[in-house]
XYZ file of C-alpha atoms in Angstrom:
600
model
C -19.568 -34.368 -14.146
C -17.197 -34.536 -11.286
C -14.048 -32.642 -12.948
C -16.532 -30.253 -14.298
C -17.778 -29.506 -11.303
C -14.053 -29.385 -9.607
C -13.198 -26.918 -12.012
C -16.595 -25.041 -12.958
C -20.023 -25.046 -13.282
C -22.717 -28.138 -13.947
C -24.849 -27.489 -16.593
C -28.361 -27.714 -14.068
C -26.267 -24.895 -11.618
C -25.616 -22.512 -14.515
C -29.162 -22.554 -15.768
C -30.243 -21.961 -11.728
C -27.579 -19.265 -11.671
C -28.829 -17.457 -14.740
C -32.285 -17.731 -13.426
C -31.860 -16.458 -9.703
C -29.640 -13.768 -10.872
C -31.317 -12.513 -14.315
C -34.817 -12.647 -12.286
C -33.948 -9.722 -9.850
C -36.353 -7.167 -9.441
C -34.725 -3.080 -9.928
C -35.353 -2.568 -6.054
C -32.069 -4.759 -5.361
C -30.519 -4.729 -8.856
C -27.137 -2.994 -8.679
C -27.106 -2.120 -5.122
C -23.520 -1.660 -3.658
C -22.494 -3.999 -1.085
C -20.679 -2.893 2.075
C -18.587 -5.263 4.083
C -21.147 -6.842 6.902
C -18.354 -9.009 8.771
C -14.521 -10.317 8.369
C -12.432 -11.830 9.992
C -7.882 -11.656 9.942
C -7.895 -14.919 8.111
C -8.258 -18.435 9.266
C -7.993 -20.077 12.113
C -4.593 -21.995 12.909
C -4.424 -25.284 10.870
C -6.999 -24.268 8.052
C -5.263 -23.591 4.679
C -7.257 -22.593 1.569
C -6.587 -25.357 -0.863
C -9.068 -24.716 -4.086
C -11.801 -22.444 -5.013
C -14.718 -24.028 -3.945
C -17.063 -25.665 -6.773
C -19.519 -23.694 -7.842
C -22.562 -26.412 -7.811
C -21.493 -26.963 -4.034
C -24.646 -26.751 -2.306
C -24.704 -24.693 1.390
C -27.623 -24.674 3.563
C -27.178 -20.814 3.998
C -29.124 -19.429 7.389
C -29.635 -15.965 7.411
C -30.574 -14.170 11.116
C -32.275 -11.355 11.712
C -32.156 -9.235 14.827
C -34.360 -9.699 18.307
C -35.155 -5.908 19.119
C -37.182 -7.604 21.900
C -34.260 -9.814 23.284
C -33.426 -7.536 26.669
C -37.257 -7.794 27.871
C -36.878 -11.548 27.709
C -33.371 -11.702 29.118
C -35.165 -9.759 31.972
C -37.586 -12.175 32.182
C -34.909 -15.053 32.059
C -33.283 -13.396 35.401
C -36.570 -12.783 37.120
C -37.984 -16.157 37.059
C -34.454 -18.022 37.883
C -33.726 -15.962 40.928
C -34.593 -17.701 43.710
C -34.814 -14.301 45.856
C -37.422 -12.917 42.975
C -41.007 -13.199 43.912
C -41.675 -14.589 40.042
C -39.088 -17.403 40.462
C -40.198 -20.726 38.918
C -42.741 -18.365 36.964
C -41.516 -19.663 33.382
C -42.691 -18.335 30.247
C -44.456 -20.513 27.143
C -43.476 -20.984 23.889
C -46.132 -18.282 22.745
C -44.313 -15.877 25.214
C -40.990 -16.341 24.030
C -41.810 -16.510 20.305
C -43.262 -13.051 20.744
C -40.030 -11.815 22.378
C -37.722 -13.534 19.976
C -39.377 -12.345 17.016
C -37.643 -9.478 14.438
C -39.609 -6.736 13.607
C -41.812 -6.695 10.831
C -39.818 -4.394 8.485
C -36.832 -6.542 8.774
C -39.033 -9.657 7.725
C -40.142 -7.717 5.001
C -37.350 -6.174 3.067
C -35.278 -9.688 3.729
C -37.832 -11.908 2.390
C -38.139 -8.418 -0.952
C -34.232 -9.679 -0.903
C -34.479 -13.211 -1.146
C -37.071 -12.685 -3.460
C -34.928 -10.501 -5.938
C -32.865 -13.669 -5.788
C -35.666 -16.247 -6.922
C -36.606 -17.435 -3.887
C -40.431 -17.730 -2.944
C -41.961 -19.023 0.278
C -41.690 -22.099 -0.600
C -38.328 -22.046 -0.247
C -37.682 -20.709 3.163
C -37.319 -22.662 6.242
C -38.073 -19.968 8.978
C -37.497 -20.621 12.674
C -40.211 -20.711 14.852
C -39.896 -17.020 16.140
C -38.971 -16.430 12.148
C -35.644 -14.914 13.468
C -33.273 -17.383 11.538
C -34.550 -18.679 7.829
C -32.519 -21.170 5.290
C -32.111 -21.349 1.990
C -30.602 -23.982 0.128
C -28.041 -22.620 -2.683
C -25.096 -23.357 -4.624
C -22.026 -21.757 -4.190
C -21.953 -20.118 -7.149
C -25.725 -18.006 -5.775
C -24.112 -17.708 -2.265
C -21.277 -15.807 -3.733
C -23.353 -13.217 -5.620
C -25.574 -12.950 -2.995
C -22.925 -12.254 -0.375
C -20.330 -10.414 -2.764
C -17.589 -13.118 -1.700
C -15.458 -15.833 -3.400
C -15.890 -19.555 -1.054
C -12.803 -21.696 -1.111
C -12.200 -25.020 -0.079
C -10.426 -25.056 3.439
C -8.284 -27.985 4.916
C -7.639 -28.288 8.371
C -3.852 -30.061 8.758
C -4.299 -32.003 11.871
C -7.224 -34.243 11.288
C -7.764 -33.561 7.411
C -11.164 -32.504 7.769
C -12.015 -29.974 4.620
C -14.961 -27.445 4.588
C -16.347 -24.764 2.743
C -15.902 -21.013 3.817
C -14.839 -18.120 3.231
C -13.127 -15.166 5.214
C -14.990 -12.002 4.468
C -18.548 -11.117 2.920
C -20.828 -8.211 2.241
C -24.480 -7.523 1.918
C -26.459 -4.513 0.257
C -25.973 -1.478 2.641
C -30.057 -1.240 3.152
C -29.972 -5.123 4.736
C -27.270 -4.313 7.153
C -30.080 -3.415 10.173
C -32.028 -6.148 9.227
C -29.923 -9.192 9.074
C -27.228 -10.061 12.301
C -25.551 -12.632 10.399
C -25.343 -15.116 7.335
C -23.240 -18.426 8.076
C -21.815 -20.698 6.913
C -19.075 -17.910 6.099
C -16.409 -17.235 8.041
C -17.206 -20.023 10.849
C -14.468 -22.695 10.947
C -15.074 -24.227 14.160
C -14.442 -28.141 14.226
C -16.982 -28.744 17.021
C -15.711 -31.751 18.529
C -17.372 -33.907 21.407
C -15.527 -33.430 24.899
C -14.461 -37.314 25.418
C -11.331 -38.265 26.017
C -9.811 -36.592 23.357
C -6.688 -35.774 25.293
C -6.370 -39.364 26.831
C -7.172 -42.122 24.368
C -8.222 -42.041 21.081
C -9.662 -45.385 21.422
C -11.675 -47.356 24.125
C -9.484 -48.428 27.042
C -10.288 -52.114 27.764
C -11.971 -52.254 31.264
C -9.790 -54.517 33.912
C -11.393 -56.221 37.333
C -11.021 -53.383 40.493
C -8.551 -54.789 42.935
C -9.935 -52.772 45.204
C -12.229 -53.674 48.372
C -13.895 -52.281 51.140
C -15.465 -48.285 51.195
C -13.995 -44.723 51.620
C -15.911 -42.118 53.784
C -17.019 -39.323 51.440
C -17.889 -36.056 52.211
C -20.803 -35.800 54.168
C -19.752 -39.519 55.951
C -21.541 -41.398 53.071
C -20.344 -44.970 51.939
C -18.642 -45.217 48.625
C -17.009 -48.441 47.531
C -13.006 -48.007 47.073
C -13.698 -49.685 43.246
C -15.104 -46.431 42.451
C -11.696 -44.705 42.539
C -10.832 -46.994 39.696
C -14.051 -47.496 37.708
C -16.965 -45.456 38.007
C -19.876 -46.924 37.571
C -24.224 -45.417 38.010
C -23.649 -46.991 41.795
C -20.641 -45.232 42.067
C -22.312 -41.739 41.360
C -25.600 -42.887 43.574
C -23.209 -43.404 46.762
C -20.946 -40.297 45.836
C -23.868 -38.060 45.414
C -26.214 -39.775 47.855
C -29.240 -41.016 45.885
C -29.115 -44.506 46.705
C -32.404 -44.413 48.085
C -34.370 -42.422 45.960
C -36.365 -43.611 43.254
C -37.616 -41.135 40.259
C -41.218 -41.108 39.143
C -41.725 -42.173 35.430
C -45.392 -40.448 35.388
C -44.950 -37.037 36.801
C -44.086 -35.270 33.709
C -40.476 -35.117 34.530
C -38.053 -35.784 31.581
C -34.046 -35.502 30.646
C -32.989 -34.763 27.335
C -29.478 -35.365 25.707
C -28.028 -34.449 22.525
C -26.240 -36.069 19.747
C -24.105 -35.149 16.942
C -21.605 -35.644 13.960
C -23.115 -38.888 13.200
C -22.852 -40.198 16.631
C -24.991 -42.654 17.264
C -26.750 -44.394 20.657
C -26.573 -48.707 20.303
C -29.636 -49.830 21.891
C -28.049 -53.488 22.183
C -24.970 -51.751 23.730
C -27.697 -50.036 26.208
C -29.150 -52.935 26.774
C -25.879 -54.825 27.993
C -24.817 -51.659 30.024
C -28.353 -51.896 31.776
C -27.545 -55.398 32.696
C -24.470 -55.177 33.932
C -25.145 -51.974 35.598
C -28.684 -50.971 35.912
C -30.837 -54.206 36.051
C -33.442 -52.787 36.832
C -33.811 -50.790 33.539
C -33.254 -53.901 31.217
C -35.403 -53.354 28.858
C -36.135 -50.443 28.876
C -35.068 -47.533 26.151
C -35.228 -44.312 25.355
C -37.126 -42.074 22.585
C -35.074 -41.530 19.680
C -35.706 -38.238 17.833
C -34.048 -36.785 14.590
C -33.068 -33.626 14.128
C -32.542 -32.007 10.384
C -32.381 -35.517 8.963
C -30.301 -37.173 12.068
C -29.825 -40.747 11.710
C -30.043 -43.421 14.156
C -27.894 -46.575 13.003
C -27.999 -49.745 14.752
C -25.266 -51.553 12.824
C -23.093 -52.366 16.032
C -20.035 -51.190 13.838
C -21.488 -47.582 13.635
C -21.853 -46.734 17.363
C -20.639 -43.865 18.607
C -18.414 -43.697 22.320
C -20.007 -39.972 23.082
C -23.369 -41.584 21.853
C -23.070 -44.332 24.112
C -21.569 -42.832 27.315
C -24.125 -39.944 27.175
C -27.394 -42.316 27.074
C -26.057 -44.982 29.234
C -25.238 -43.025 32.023
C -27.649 -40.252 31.481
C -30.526 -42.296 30.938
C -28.753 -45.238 33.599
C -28.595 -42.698 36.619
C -32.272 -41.667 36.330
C -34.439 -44.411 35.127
C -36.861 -44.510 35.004
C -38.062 -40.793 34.700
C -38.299 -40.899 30.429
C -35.569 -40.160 28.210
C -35.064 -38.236 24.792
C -31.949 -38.899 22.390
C -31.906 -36.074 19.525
C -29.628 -36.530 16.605
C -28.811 -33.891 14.771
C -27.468 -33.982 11.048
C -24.498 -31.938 10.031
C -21.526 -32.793 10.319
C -18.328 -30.364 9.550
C -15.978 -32.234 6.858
C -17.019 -32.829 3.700
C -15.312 -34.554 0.998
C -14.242 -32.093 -1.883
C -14.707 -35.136 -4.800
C -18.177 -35.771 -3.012
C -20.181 -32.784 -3.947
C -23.076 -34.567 -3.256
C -22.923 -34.060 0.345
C -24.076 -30.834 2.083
C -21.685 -28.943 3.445
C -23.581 -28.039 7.202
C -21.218 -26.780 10.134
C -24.333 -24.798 12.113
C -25.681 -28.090 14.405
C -26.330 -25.443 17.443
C -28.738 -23.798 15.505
C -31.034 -26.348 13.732
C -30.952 -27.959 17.088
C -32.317 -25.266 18.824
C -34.763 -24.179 15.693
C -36.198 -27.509 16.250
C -36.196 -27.206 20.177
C -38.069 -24.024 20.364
C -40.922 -25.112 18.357
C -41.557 -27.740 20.754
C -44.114 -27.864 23.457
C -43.332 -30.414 25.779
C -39.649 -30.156 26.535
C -37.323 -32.427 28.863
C -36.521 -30.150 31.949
C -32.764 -30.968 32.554
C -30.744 -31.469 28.670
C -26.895 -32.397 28.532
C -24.844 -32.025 24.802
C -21.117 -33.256 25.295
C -19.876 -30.751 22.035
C -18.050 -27.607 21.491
C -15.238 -26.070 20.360
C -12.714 -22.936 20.915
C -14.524 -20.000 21.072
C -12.503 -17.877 19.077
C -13.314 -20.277 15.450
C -17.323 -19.017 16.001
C -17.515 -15.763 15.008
C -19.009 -13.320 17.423
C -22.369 -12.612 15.981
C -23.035 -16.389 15.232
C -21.906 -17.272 18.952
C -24.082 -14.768 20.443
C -27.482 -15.571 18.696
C -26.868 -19.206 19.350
C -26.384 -18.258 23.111
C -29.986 -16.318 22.802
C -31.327 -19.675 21.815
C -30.171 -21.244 25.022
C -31.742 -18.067 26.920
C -34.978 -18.231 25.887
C -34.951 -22.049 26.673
C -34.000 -21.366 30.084
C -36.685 -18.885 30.235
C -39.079 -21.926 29.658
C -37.630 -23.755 32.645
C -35.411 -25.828 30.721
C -31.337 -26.494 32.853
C -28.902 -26.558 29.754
C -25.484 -28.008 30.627
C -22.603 -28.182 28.631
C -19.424 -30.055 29.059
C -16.422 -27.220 30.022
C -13.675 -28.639 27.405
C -11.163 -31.248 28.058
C -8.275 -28.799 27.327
C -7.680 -27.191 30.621
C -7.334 -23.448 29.700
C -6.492 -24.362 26.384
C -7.851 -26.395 23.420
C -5.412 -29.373 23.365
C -3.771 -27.968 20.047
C -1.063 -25.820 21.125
C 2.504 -25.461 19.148
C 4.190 -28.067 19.572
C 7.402 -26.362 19.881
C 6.304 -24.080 22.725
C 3.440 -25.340 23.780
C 2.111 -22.079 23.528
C -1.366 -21.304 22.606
C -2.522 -18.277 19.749
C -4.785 -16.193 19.161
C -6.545 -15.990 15.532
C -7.305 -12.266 15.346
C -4.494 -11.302 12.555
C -2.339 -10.322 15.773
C -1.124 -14.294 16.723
C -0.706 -13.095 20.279
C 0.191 -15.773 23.344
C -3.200 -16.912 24.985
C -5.581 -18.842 26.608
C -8.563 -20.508 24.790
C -11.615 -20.641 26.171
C -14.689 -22.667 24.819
C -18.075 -22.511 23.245
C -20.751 -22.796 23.995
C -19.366 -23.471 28.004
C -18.739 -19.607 27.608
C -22.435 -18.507 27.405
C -23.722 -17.096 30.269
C -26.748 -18.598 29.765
C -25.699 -22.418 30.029
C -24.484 -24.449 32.785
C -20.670 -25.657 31.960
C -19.863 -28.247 33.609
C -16.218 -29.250 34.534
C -14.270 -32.621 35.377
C -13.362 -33.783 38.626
C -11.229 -37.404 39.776
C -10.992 -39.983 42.974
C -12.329 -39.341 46.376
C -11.738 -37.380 47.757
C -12.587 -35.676 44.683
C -9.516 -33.060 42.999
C -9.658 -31.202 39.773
C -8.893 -33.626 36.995
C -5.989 -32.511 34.998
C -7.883 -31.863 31.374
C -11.082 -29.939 32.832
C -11.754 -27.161 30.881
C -12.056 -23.271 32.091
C -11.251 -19.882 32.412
C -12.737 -16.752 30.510
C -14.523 -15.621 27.550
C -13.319 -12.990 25.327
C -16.571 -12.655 24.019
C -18.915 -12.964 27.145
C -18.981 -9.662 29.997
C -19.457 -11.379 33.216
C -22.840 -11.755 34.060
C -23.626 -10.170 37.604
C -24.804 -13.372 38.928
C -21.020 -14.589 39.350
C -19.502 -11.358 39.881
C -18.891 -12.083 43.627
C -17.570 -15.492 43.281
C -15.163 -14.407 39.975
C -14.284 -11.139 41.988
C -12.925 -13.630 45.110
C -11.108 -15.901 42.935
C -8.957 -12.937 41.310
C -8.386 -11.071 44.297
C -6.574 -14.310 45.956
C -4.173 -14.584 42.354
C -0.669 -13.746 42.910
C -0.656 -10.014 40.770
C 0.367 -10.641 37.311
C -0.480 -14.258 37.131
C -0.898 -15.055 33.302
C -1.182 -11.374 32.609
C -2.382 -10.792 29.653
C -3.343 -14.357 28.248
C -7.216 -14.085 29.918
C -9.561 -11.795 30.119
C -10.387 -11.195 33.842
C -13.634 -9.186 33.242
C -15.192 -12.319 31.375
C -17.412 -14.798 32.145
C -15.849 -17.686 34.103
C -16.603 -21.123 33.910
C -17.089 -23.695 34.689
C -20.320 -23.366 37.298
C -20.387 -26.957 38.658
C -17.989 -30.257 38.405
C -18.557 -33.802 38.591
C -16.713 -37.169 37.938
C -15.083 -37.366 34.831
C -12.826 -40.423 34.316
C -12.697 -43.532 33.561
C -16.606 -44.159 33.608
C -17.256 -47.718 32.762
C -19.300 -47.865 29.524
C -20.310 -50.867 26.865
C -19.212 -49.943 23.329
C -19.945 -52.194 20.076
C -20.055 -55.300 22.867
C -17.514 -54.668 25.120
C -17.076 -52.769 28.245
C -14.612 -50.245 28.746
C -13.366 -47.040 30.629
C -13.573 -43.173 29.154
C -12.643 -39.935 30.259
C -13.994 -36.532 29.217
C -16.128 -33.544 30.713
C -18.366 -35.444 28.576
C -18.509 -37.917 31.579
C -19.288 -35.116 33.452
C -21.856 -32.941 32.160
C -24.459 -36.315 31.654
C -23.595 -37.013 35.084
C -24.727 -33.479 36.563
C -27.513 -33.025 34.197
C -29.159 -36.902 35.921
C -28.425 -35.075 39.382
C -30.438 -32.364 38.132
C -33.139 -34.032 36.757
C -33.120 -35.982 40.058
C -33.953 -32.888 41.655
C -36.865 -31.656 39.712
C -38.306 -34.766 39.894
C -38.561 -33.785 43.735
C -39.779 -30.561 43.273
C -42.456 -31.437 40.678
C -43.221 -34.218 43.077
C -43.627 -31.350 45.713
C -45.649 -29.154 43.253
C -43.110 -26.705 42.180
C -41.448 -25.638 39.134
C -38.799 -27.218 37.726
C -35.232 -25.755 38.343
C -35.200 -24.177 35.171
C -31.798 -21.902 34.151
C -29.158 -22.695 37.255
C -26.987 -20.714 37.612
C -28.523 -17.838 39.648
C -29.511 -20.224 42.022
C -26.266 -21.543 42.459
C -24.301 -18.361 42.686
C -26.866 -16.478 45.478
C -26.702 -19.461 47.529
C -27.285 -22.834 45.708
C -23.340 -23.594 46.464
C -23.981 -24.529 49.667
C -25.693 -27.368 48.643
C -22.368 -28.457 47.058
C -19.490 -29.588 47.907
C -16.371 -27.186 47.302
C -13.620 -28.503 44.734
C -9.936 -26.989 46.354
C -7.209 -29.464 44.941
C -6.105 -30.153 41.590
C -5.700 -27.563 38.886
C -6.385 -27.510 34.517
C -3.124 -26.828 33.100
C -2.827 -25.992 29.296
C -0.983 -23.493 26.862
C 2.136 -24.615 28.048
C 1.290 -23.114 31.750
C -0.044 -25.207 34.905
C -3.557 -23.435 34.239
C -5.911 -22.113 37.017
C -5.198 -23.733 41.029
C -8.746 -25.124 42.674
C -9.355 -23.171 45.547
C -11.863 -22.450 48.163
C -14.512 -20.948 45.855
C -14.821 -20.684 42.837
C -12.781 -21.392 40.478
C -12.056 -21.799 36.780
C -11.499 -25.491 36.720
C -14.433 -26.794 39.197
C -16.127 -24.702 41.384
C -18.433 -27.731 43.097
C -20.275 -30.748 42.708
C -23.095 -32.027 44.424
C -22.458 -32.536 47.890
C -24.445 -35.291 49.331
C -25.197 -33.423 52.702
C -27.677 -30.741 51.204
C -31.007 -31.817 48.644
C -32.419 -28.720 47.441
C -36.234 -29.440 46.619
């Protein structure tokens, strides 16, 4: 069955085939198809190696448009503006439901399509505002369906093969009612943000030879170890919350997110805890899968990101609860496997799931993402939606900013140039996703103390994002003080800049499969801000108030002076020395928490 279905079609598929296709209704039958989206070809590294087998089964998710999305973007701004007399004032799940919701007639000539293809109720997985639904289908469905031929696509680097394709089309009539279909001509890699410029394994941890305590920024104590191993004390004296202790009962909660079969050790928590956290021994967090996401204890199986998110997520606020997700779907698949699913869309189950919950953890961190330009457009922008209407809840998202500097750590080697992957191949910068949304947090990487700009922090500027008015000021500064012509031409200045916020990101102590040792990432970082955060709404909740909700147009109109300003140091990438820390802001660090201010 295996070279038959290498080469054609299993006997089961056909029969499904004949069935799904012979079974349409006249309404659709022999409707033209019009080109719906495309893109130059793919992305650098990915070569099309074999048609893809027909009996290949895709989880295909189909979105249709929010007509209602500005009103709840307004409402997103509105109630995180601290100057607005409706900040704080988040919405409910109803609420944002209603305003994420298509409009009936889209709902009803999709669901007429699907239909004319076989499918019944049954067989759709709708999101809860019904603005995304699956359907499982073999290739050989997907292609009539979309009016495209799927190939087999290898990526040179690391090997990894998926199944796409570069162009497809829909029936003319569907082409105001659907956004998107994926996966299509999505090729991103989505990788976690750990140390995947530095080591590619764990760096043995070695005794500190250093003693005694530097003066930090607002005259606080920190040990001198900490500018060789960070530990949860380290972060408590940098960012002054030695003395404050989080209430487990208040309804306060952190969230963070796992992926690609990465998976959090309990024992490995358990020995971090003791060494670092005593007080939490014993303790653990809730475990929660996502789309079938496993949680595997064999101590072989645990995953660095896993591990270094929980431990010092979960280590720098306990003992306010914690949530793990783990979310199935993971890019590669094995082309003699064709057993496995071939799922590349993790953002969006994980958020279809999210949104249909009630009770959500205030303050979530996810460590992934990958250069921009390998999401298409229209998938990157409904995803970023998602992460809208959660911060219209209340809910802080934070992201890690990239551990590329302004590039994605894959440049020629030759020229160390980086290119684009419009058709054109032009000299640029890459910026990341989902860091790019203007609707998330990104948080950059920062080293020693006095803290600098560590050398792999991701940022710059979308291509895909406008800036959003709440950093127009700020962006507008930075520019203005560039040297004319600096990297003309390989950013775009009217784009939104990230990273926001910065914290420590290197060489974090961590316990992985039994032994303790030291990684480096923005996936140190974004953890490490997203406790901090949580910190803080366990004050305000404490104090009766809201939680922080979405950040960043607090921090922009006058939550920076509660941090402390990043000005050495710089992210160099794409063969150039990248963007110079400054006074300001600036697309490397902007600032971390300063332990002088406590906004409650």
């Amino acid at each position: 069955m295996r070279f038959l279905a290498r080469t054609g079609l299993s006997l089961a598929s056909a029969l499904l085939a004949s069935q799904l296709v012979y079974a349409a209704p006249k309404s659709f039958r022999g409707c033209s198809h019009k080109l719906k989206e495309s893109i130059a070809g793919p992305p650098h590294g990915w070569t099309p190696v074999a048609a893809a087998p027909k009996d290949h089964v895709i989880d295909l998710k189909i979105a249709l448009p929010q007509p209602n999305f500005g009103t709840l973007e307004k409402h997103l701004w509105e109630v995180s503006d601290p100057s607005h007399t409706r900040y704080g004032a988040h919405l409910s799940k109803e609420e944002v439901d209603e305003l994420m919701s298509p409009h009936p007639e889209s709902l009803s000539i999709v669901d007429e399509w699907l239909a004319s293809h076989g499918f019944d109720e049954s067989q759709l997985v709708r999101s809860p505002a019904k603005d995304w639904v699956t359907i499982r289908v073999p290739v050989v469905v997907a292609e009539e369906m979309l009016g495209t031929t799927y190939h087999i696509y290898e990526h040179s680097a690391s090997g990894d093969s998926i199944v796409r394709t570069t162009s497809y089309s829909l029936p003319e009539v569907l082409h105001d009612h659907i956004d998107l279909v994926q996966p299509t001509t999505m090729f991103a890699r989505f990788k976690p943000m750990k140390s995947s410029l530095h080591w590619s394994t764990l760096t043995p941890a070695s005794p500190s030879t250093s003693t005694g305590t530097i003066t930090g920024p607002a005259g606080n104590q920190v040990d001198a170890s900490c500018n060789e191993t960070v530990t949860v004390t380290c972060l408590k004296q940098l960012y002054n919350s030695v003395d404050y202790n989080t209430t487990a009962t208040n309804g306060n909660q952190i969230g963070l997110t796992g992926y690609l079969g990465q998976y959090a050790n309990y024992d490995d928590l358990e020995q971090f805890y003791e060494l670092e956290v005593p007080d939490a021994y014993g303790s653990n967090f809730t475990f929660v899968s996502v789309n079938g996401g496993q949680n595997d204890q064999d101590p072989a199986d645990a995953g660095v990101e896993a591990n270094l998110d929980t431990q010092f997520g979960f280590g720098l606020t306990y003992p306010t609860p914690g949530t793990f997700w783990s979310t199935a779907g993971e890019p590669p698949f094995i082309p003699d496997s064709l057993e496995a699913n071939d799922t590349n869309e993790p953002y969006s189950y994980w958020l279809s799931y999210i949104l249909d919950q009630t009770d959500i953890p205030q303050a979530i961190s996810t460590s992934y993402g990958d250069d921009e330009q390998t999401v298409p457009y229209s998938y990157a922008s409904r995803v970023c939606n998602g992460f809208a209407a959660l911060g219209a809840r209340g809910i802080s998202i934070m992201f890690s900013s990239g551990d590329g500097g302004v590039g994605d750590g894959d440049a020629d080697p030759a020229t160390q140039e980086c290119y684009s992957n419009d058709g054109t191949n032009r000299t640029i910068f890459i910026p990341g996703f989902p860091a790019s949304c203007p609707y998330v947090t990104a948080v950059g990487g920062t080293v020693n103390i006095p803290e600098t700009a560590v050398f792999f922090s991701g940022g710059g500027f979308s291509d895909y994002f406008a800036r959003p008015s709440y950093q127009d000021s700020a962006v507008e500064g930075y520019l203005e003080k560039l040297v004319p012509g600096t990297y003309e031409g390989l950013y775009n200045a009217s784009g939104r800049g990230y990273p926001d916020v910065a914290a420590q990101a290197y060489n974090f102590l961590i316990v992985y499969q039994g032994q303790t040792g030291y990684v480096a990432g923005t996936s140190c970082a974004s953890p490490t801000f997203t406790a901090f955060v949580s910190l803080l709404n366990d004050a305000r909740i404490n104090a009766g108030k809201s939680s922080l909700g979405f950040l960043n147009p607090f921090i922009y109109s006058g939550g920076y002076a509660g941090l402390n300003d990043i000005t050495e140091g710089n992210n160099p990438g794409c063969g150039t020395e990248g963007f110079n820390a400054t006074i300001g802001w600036d697309p490397g660090t902007y600032c971390v928490p300063d332990p002088a201010h406590r906004q409650n």
